[in-house]
mmCIF file of N, CA and C in Angstrom:
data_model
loop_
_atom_site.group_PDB
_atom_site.id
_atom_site.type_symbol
_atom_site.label_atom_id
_atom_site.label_comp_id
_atom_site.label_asym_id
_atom_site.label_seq_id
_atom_site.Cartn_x
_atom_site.Cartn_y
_atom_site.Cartn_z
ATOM 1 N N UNK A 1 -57.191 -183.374 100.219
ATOM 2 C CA UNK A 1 -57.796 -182.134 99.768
ATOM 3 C C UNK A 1 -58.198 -182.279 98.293
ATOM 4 N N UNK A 2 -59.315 -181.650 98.134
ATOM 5 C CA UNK A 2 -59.898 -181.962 96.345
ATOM 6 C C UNK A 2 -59.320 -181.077 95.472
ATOM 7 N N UNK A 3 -59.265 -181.554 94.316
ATOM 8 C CA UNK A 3 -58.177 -181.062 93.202
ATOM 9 C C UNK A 3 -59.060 -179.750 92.635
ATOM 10 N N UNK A 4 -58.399 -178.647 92.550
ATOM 11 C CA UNK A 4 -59.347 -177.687 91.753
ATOM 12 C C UNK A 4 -59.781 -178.263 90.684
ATOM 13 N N UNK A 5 -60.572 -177.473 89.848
ATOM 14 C CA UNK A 5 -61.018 -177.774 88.312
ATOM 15 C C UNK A 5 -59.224 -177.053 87.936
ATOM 16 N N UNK A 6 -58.776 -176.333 88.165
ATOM 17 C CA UNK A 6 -57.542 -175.748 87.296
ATOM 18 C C UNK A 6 -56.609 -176.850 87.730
ATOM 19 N N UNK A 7 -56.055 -177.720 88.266
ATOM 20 C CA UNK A 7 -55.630 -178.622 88.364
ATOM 21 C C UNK A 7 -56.203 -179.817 87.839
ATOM 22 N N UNK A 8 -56.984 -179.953 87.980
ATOM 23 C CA UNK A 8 -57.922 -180.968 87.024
ATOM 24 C C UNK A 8 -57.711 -181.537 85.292
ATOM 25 N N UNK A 9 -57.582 -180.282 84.945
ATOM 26 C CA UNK A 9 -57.484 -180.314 83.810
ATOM 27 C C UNK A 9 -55.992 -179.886 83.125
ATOM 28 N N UNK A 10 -55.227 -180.069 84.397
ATOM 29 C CA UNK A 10 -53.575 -179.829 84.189
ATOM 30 C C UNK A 10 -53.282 -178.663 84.360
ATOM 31 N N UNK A 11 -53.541 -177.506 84.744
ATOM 32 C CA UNK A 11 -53.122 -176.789 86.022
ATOM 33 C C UNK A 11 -52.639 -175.791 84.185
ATOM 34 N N UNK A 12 -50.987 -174.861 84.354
ATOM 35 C CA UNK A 12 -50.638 -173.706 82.974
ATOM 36 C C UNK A 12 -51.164 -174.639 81.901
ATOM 37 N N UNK A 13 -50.686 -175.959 81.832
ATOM 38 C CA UNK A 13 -50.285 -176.566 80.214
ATOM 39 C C UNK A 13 -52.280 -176.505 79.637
ATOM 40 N N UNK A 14 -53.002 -177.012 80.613
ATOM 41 C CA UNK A 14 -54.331 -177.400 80.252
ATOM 42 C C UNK A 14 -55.192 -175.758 79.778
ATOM 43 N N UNK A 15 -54.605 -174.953 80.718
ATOM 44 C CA UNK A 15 -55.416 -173.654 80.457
ATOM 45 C C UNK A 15 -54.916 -173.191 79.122
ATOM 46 N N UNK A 16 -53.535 -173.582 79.157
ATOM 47 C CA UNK A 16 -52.809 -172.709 77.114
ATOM 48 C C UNK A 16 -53.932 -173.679 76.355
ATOM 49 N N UNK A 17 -53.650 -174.737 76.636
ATOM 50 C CA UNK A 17 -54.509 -175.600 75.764
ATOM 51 C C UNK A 17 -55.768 -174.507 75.169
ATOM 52 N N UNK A 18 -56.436 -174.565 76.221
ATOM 53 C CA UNK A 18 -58.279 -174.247 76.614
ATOM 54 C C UNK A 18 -57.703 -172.525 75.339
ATOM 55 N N UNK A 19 -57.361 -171.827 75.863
ATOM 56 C CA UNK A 19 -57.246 -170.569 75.203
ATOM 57 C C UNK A 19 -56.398 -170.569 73.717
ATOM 58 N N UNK A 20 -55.500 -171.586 73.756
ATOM 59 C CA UNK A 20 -55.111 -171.639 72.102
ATOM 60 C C UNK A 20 -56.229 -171.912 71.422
ATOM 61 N N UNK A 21 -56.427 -173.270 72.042
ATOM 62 C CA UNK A 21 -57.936 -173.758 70.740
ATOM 63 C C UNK A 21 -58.893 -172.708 70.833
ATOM 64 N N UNK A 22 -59.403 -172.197 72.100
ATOM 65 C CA UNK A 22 -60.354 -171.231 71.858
ATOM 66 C C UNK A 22 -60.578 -169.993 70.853
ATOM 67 N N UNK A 23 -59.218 -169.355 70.600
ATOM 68 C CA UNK A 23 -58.975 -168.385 69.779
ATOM 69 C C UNK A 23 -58.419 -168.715 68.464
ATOM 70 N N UNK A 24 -58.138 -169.871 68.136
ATOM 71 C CA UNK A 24 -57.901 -170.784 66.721
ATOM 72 C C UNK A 24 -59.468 -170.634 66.094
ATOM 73 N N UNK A 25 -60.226 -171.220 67.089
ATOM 74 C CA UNK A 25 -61.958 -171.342 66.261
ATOM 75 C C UNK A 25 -62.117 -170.049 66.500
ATOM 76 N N UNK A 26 -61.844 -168.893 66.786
ATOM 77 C CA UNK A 26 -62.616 -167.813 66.699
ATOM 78 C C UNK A 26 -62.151 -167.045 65.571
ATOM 79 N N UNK A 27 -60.827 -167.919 64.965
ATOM 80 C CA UNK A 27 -60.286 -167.209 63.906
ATOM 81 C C UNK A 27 -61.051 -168.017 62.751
ATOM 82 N N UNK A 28 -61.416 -169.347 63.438
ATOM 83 C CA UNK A 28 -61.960 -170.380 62.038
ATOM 84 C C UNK A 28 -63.574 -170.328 61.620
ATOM 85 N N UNK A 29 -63.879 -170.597 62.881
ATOM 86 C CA UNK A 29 -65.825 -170.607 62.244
ATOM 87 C C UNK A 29 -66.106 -169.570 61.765
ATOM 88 N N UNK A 30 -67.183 -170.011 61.242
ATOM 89 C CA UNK A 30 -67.753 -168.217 61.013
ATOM 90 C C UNK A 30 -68.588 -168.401 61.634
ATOM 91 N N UNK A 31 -69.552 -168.821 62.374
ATOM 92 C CA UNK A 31 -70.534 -168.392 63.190
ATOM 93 C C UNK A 31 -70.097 -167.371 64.539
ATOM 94 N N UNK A 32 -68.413 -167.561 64.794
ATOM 95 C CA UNK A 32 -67.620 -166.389 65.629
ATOM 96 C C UNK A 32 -67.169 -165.158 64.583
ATOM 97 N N UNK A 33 -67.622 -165.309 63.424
ATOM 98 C CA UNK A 33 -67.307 -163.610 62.503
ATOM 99 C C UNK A 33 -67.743 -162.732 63.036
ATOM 100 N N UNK A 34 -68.930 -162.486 63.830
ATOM 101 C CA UNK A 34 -68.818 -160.956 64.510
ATOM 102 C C UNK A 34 -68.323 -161.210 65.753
ATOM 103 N N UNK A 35 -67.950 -161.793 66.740
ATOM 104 C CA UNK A 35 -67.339 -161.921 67.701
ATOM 105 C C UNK A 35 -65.769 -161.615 67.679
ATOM 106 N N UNK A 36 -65.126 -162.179 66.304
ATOM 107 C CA UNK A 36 -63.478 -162.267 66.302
ATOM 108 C C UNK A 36 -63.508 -160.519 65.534
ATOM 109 N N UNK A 37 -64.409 -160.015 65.042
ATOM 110 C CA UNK A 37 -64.541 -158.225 64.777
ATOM 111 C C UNK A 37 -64.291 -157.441 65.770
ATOM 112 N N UNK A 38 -64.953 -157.731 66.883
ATOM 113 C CA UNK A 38 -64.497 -157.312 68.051
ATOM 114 C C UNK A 38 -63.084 -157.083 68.489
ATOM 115 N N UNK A 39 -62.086 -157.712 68.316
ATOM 116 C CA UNK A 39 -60.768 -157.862 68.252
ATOM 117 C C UNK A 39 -60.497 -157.533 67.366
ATOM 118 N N UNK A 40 -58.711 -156.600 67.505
ATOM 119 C CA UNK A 40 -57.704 -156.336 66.642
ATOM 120 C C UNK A 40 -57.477 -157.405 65.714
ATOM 121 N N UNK A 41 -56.592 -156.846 65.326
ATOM 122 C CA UNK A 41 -55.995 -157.947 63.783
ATOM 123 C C UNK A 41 -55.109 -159.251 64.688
ATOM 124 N N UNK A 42 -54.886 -159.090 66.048
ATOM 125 C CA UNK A 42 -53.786 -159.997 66.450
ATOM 126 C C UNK A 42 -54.873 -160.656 67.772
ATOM 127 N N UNK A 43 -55.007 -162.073 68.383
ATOM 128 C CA UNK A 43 -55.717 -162.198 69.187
ATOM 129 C C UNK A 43 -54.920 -162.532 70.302
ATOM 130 N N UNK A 44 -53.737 -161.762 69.984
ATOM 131 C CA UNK A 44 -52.235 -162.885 71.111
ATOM 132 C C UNK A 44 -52.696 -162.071 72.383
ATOM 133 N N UNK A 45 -53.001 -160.421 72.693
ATOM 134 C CA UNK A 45 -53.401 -159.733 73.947
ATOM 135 C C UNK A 45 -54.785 -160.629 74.248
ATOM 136 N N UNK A 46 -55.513 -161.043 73.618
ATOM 137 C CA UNK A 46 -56.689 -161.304 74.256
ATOM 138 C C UNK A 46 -56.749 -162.870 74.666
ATOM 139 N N UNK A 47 -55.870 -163.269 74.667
ATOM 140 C CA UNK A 47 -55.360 -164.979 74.365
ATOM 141 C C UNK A 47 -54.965 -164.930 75.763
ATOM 142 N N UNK A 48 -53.812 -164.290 75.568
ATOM 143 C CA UNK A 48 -52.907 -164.180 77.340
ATOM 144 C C UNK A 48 -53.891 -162.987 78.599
ATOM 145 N N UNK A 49 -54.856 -162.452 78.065
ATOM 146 C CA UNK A 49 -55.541 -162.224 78.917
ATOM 147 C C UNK A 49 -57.091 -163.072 79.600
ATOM 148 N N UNK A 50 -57.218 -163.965 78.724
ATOM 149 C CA UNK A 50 -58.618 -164.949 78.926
ATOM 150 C C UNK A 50 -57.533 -165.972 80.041
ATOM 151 N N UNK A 51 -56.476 -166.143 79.000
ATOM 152 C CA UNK A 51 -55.743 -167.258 80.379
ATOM 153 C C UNK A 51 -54.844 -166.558 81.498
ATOM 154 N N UNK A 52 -55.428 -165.363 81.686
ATOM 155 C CA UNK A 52 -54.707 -164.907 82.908
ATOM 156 C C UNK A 52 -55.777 -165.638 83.824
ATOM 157 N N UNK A 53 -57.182 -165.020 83.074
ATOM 158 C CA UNK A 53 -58.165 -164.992 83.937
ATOM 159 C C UNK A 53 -58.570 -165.802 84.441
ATOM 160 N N UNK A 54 -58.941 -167.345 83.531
ATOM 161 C CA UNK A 54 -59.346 -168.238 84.078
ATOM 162 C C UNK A 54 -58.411 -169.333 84.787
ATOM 163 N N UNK A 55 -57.171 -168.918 84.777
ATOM 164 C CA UNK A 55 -56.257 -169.701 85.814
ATOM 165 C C UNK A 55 -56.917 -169.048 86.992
ATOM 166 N N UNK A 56 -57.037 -168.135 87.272
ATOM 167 C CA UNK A 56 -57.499 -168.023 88.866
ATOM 168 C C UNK A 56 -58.644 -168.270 89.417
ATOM 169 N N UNK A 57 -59.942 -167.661 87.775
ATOM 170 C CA UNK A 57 -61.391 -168.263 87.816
ATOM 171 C C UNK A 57 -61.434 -169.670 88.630
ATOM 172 N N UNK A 58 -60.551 -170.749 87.916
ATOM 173 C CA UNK A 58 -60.947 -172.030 87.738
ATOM 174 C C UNK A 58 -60.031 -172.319 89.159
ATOM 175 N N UNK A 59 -59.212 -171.963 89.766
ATOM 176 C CA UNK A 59 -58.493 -172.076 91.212
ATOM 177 C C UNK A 59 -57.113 -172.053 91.128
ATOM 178 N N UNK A 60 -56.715 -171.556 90.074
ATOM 179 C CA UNK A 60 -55.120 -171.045 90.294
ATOM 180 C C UNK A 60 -54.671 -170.378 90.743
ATOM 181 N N UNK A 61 -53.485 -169.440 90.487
ATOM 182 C CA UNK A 61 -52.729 -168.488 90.295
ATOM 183 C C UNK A 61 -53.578 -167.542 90.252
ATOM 184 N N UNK A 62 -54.144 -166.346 90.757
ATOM 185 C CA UNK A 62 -54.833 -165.226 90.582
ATOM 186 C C UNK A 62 -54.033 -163.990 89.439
ATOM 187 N N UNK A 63 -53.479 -164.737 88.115
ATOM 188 C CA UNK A 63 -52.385 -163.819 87.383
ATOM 189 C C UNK A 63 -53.375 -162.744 86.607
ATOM 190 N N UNK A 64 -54.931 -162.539 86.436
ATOM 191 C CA UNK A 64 -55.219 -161.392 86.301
ATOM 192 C C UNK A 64 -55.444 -160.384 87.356
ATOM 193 N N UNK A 65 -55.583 -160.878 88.015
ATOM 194 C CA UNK A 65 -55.828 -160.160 89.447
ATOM 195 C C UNK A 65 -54.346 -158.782 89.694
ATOM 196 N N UNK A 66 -53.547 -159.916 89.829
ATOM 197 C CA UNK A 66 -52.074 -159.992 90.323
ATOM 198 C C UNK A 66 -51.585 -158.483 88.827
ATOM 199 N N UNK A 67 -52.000 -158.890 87.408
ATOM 200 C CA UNK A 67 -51.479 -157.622 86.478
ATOM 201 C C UNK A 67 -52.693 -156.601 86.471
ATOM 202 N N UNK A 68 -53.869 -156.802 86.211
ATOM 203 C CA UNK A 68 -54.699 -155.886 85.992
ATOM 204 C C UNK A 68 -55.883 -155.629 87.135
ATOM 205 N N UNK A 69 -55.454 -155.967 88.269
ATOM 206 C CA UNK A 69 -56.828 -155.424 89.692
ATOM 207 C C UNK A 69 -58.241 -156.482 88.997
ATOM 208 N N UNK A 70 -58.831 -155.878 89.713
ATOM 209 C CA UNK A 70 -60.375 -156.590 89.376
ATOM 210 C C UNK A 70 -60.862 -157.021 88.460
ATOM 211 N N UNK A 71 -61.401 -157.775 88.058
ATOM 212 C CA UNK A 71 -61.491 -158.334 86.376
ATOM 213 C C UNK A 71 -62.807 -156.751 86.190
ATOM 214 N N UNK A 72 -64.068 -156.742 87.081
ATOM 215 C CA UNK A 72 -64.933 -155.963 86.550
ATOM 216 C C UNK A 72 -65.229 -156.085 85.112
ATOM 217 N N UNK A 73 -65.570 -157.543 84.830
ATOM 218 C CA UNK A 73 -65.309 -158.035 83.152
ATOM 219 C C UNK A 73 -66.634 -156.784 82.434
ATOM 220 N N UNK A 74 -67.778 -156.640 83.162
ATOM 221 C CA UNK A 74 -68.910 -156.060 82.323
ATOM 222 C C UNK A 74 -68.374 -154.561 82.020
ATOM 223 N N UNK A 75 -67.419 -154.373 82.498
ATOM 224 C CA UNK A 75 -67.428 -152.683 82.472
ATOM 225 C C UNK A 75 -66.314 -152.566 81.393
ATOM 226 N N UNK A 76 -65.693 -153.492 81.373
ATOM 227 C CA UNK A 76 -63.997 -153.828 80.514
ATOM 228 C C UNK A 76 -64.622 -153.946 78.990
ATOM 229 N N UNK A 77 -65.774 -154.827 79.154
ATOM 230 C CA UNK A 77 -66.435 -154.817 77.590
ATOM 231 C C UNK A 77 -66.932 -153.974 77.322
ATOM 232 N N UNK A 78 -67.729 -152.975 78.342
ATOM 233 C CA UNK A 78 -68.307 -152.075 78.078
ATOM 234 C C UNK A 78 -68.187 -151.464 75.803
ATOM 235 N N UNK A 79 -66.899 -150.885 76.236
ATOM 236 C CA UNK A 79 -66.794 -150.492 74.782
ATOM 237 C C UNK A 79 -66.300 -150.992 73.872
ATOM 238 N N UNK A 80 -67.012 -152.486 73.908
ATOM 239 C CA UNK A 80 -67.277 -153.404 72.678
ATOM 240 C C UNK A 80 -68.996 -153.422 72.690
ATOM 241 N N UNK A 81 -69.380 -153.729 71.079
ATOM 242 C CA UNK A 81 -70.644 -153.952 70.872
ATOM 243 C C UNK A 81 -70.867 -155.288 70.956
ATOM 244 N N UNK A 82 -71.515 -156.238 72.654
ATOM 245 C CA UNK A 82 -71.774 -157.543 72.327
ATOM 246 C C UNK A 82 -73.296 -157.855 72.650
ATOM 247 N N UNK A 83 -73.719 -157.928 71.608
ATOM 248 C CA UNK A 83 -75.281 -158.648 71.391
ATOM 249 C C UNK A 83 -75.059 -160.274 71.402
ATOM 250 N N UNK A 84 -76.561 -160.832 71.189
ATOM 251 C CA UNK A 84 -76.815 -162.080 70.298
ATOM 252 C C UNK A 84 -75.667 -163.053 69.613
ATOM 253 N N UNK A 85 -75.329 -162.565 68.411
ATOM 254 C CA UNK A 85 -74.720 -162.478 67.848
ATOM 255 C C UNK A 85 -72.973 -162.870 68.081
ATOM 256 N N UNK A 86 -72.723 -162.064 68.823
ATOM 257 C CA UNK A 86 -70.985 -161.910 69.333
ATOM 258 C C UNK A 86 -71.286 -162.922 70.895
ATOM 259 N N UNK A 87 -72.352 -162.457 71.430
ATOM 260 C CA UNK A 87 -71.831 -163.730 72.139
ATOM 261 C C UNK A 87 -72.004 -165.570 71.923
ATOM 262 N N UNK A 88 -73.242 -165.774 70.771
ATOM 263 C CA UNK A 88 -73.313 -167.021 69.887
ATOM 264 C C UNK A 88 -72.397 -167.464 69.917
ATOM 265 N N UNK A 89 -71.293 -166.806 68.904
ATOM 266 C CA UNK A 89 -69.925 -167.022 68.543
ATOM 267 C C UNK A 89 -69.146 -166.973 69.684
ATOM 268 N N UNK A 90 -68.667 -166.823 70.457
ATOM 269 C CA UNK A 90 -68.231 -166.653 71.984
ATOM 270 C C UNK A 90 -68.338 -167.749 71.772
ATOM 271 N N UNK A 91 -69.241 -168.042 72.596
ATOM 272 C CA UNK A 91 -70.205 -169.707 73.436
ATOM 273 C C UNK A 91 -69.521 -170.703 72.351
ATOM 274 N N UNK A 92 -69.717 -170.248 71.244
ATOM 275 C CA UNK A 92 -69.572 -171.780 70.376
ATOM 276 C C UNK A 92 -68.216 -172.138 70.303
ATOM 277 N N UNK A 93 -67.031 -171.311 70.390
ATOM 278 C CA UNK A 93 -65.885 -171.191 70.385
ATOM 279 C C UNK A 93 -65.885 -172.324 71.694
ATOM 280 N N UNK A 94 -65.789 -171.816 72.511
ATOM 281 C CA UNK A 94 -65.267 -171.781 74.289
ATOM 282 C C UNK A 94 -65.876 -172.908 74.103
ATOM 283 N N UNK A 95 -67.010 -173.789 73.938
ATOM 284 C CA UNK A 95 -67.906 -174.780 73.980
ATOM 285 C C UNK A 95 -67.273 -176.191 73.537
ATOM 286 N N UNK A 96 -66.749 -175.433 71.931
ATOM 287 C CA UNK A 96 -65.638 -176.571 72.294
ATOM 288 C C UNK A 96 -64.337 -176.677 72.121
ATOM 289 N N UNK A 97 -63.803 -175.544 72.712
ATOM 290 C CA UNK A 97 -62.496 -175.611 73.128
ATOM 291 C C UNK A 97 -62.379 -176.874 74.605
ATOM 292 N N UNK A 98 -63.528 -176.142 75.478
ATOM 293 C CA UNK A 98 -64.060 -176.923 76.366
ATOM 294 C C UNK A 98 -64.490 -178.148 76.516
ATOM 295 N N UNK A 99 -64.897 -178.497 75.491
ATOM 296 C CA UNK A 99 -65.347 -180.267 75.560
ATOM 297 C C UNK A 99 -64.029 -181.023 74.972
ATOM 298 N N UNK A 100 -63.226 -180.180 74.205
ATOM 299 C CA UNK A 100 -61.653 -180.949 74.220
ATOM 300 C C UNK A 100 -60.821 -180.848 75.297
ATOM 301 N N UNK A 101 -60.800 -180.060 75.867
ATOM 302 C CA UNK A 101 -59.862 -179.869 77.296
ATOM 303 C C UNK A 101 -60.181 -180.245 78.535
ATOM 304 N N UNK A 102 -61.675 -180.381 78.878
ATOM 305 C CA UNK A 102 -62.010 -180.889 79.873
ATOM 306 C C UNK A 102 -63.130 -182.152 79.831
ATOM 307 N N UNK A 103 -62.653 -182.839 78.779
ATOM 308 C CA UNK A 103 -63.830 -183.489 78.267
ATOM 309 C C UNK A 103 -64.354 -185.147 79.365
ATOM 310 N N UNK A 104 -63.201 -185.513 80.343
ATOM 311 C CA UNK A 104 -63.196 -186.212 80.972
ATOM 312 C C UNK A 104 -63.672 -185.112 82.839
ATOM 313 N N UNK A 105 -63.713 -183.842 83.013
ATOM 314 C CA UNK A 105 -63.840 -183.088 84.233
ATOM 315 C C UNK A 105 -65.226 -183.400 84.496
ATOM 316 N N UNK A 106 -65.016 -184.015 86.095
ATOM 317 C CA UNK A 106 -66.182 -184.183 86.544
ATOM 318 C C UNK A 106 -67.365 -182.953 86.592
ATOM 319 N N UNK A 107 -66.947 -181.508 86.887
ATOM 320 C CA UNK A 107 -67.543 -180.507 86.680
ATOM 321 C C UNK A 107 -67.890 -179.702 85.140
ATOM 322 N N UNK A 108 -67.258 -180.620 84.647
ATOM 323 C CA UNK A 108 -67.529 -179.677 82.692
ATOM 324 C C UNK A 108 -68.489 -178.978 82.866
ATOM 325 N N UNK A 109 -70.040 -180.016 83.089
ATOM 326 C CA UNK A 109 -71.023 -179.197 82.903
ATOM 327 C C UNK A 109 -71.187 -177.736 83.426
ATOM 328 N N UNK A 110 -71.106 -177.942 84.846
ATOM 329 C CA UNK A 110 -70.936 -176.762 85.891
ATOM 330 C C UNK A 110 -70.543 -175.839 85.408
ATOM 331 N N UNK A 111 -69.051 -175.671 85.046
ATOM 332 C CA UNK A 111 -68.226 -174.456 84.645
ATOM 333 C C UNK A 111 -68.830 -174.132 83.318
ATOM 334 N N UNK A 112 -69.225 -174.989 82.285
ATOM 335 C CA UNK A 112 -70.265 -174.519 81.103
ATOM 336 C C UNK A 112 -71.241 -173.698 81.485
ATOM 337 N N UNK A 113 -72.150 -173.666 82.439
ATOM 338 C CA UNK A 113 -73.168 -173.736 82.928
ATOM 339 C C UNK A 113 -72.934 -172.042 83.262
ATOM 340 N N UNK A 114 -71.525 -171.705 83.969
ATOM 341 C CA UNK A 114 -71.150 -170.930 84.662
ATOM 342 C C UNK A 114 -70.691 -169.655 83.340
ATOM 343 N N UNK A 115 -70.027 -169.991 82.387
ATOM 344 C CA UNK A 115 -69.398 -169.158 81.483
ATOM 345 C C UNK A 115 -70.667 -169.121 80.741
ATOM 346 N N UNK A 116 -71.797 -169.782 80.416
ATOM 347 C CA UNK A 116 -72.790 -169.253 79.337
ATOM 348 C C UNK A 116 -73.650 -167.997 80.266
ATOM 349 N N UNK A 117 -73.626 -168.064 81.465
ATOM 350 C CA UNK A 117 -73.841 -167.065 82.167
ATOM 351 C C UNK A 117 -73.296 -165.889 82.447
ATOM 352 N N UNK A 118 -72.307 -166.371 82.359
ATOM 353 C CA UNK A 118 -71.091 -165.185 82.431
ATOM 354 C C UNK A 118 -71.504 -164.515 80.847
ATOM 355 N N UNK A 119 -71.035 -164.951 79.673
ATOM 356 C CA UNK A 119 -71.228 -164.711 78.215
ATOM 357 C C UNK A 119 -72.732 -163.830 78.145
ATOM 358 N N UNK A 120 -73.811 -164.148 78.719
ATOM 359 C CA UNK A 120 -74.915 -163.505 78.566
ATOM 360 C C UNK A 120 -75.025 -161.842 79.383
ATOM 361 N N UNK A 121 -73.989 -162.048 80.370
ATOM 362 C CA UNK A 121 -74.072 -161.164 81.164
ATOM 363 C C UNK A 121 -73.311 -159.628 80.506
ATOM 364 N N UNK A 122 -72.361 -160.508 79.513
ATOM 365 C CA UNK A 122 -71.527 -158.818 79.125
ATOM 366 C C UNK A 122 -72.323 -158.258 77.962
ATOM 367 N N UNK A 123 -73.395 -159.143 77.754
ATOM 368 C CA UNK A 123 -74.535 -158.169 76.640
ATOM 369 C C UNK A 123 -74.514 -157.170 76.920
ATOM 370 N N UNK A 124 -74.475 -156.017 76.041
ATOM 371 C CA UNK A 124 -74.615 -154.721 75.931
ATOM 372 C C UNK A 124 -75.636 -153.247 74.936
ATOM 373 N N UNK A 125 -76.204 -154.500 73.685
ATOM 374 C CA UNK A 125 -76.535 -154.467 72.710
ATOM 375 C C UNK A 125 -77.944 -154.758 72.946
ATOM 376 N N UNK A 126 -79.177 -153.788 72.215
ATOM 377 C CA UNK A 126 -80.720 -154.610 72.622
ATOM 378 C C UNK A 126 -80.756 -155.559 73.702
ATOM 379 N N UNK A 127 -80.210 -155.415 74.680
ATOM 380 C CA UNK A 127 -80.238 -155.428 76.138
ATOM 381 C C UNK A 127 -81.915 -155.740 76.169
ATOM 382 N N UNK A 128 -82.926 -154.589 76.167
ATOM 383 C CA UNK A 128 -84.349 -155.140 76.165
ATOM 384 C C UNK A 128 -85.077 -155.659 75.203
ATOM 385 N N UNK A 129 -84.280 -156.300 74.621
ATOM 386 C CA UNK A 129 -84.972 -156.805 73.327
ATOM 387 C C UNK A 129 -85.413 -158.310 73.631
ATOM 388 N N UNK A 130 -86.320 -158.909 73.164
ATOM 389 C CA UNK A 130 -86.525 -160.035 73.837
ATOM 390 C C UNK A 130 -85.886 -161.157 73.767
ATOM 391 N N UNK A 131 -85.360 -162.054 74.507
ATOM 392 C CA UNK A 131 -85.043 -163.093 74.045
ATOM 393 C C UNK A 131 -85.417 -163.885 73.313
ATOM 394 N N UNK A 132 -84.724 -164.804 72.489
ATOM 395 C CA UNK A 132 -85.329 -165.493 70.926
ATOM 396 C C UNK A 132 -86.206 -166.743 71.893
ATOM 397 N N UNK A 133 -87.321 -166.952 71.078
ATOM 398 C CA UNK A 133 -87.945 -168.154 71.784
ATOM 399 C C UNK A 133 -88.311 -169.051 71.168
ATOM 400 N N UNK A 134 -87.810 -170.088 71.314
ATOM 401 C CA UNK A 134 -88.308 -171.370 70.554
ATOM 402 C C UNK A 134 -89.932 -171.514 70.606
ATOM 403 N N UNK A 135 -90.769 -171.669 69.175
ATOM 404 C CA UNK A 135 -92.217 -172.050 69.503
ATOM 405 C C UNK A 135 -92.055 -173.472 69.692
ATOM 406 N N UNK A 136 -93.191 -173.991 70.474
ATOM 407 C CA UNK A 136 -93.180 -175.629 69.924
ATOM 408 C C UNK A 136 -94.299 -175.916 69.883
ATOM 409 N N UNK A 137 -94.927 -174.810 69.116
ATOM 410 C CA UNK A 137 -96.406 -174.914 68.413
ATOM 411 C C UNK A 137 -96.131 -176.009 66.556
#
């Protein structure tokens, strides 16, 4: 039988990994300064709630499921302001928390692929505003 990606990448120990570093750079870059605004002064609730989530996302333990029902992540952000901006910082965080933790996973790309989608989706902010477009005039 094939190994999940949450086994893959070492099953609790790999996911603390993935969510310590993740919320270390969101305390460090600044290109995550309006993203880590979003959050209280402490990021320890939002730490143990990203790794509830993606232990089950990625094929674990369903432990957000199991404390808080449905993730319904777009409606949960709802009353945060995330534009452009907050999710940049997001992405860049997770990006490479991600290329240290799963940097050998045959699927990296995939699940990248999967969370920058996810990240675009809890926009809430100039919603119709256009997306930035590279010229290559």
């Amino acid at each position: 039988m094939a190994q999940t990606i949450y086994e893959q990448i070492g099953g609790e120990e790999g996911i603390r990994r993935l969510t310590r570093r993740f919320y270390t750079l969101m305390d460090e870059l600044p290109v995550a300064a309006a993203c880590r605004a979003v959050h209280g002064p402490s990021l320890a609730g939002a730490e143990q709630k990203l790794f509830d989530y993606l232990t089950g996302w990625l094929g674990g333990p369903p432990l957000y499921t199991d404390k808080h029902g449905h993730p319904m992540l777009r409606a949960r952000h709802m009353p945060f302001t995330i534009g452009e901006e907050e999710i940049e910082g997001w992405l860049t965080c997770f990006a490479y928390a991600w290329a240290e933790v799963a940097a050998d996973l045959p699927a990296r790309d995939l699940v990248m692929r999967k969370v920058v989608e996810l990240a675009h989706h809890m926009r809430n902010k100039d919603v119709e505003a256009p997306q930035k477009v590279t010229s290559l005039l």
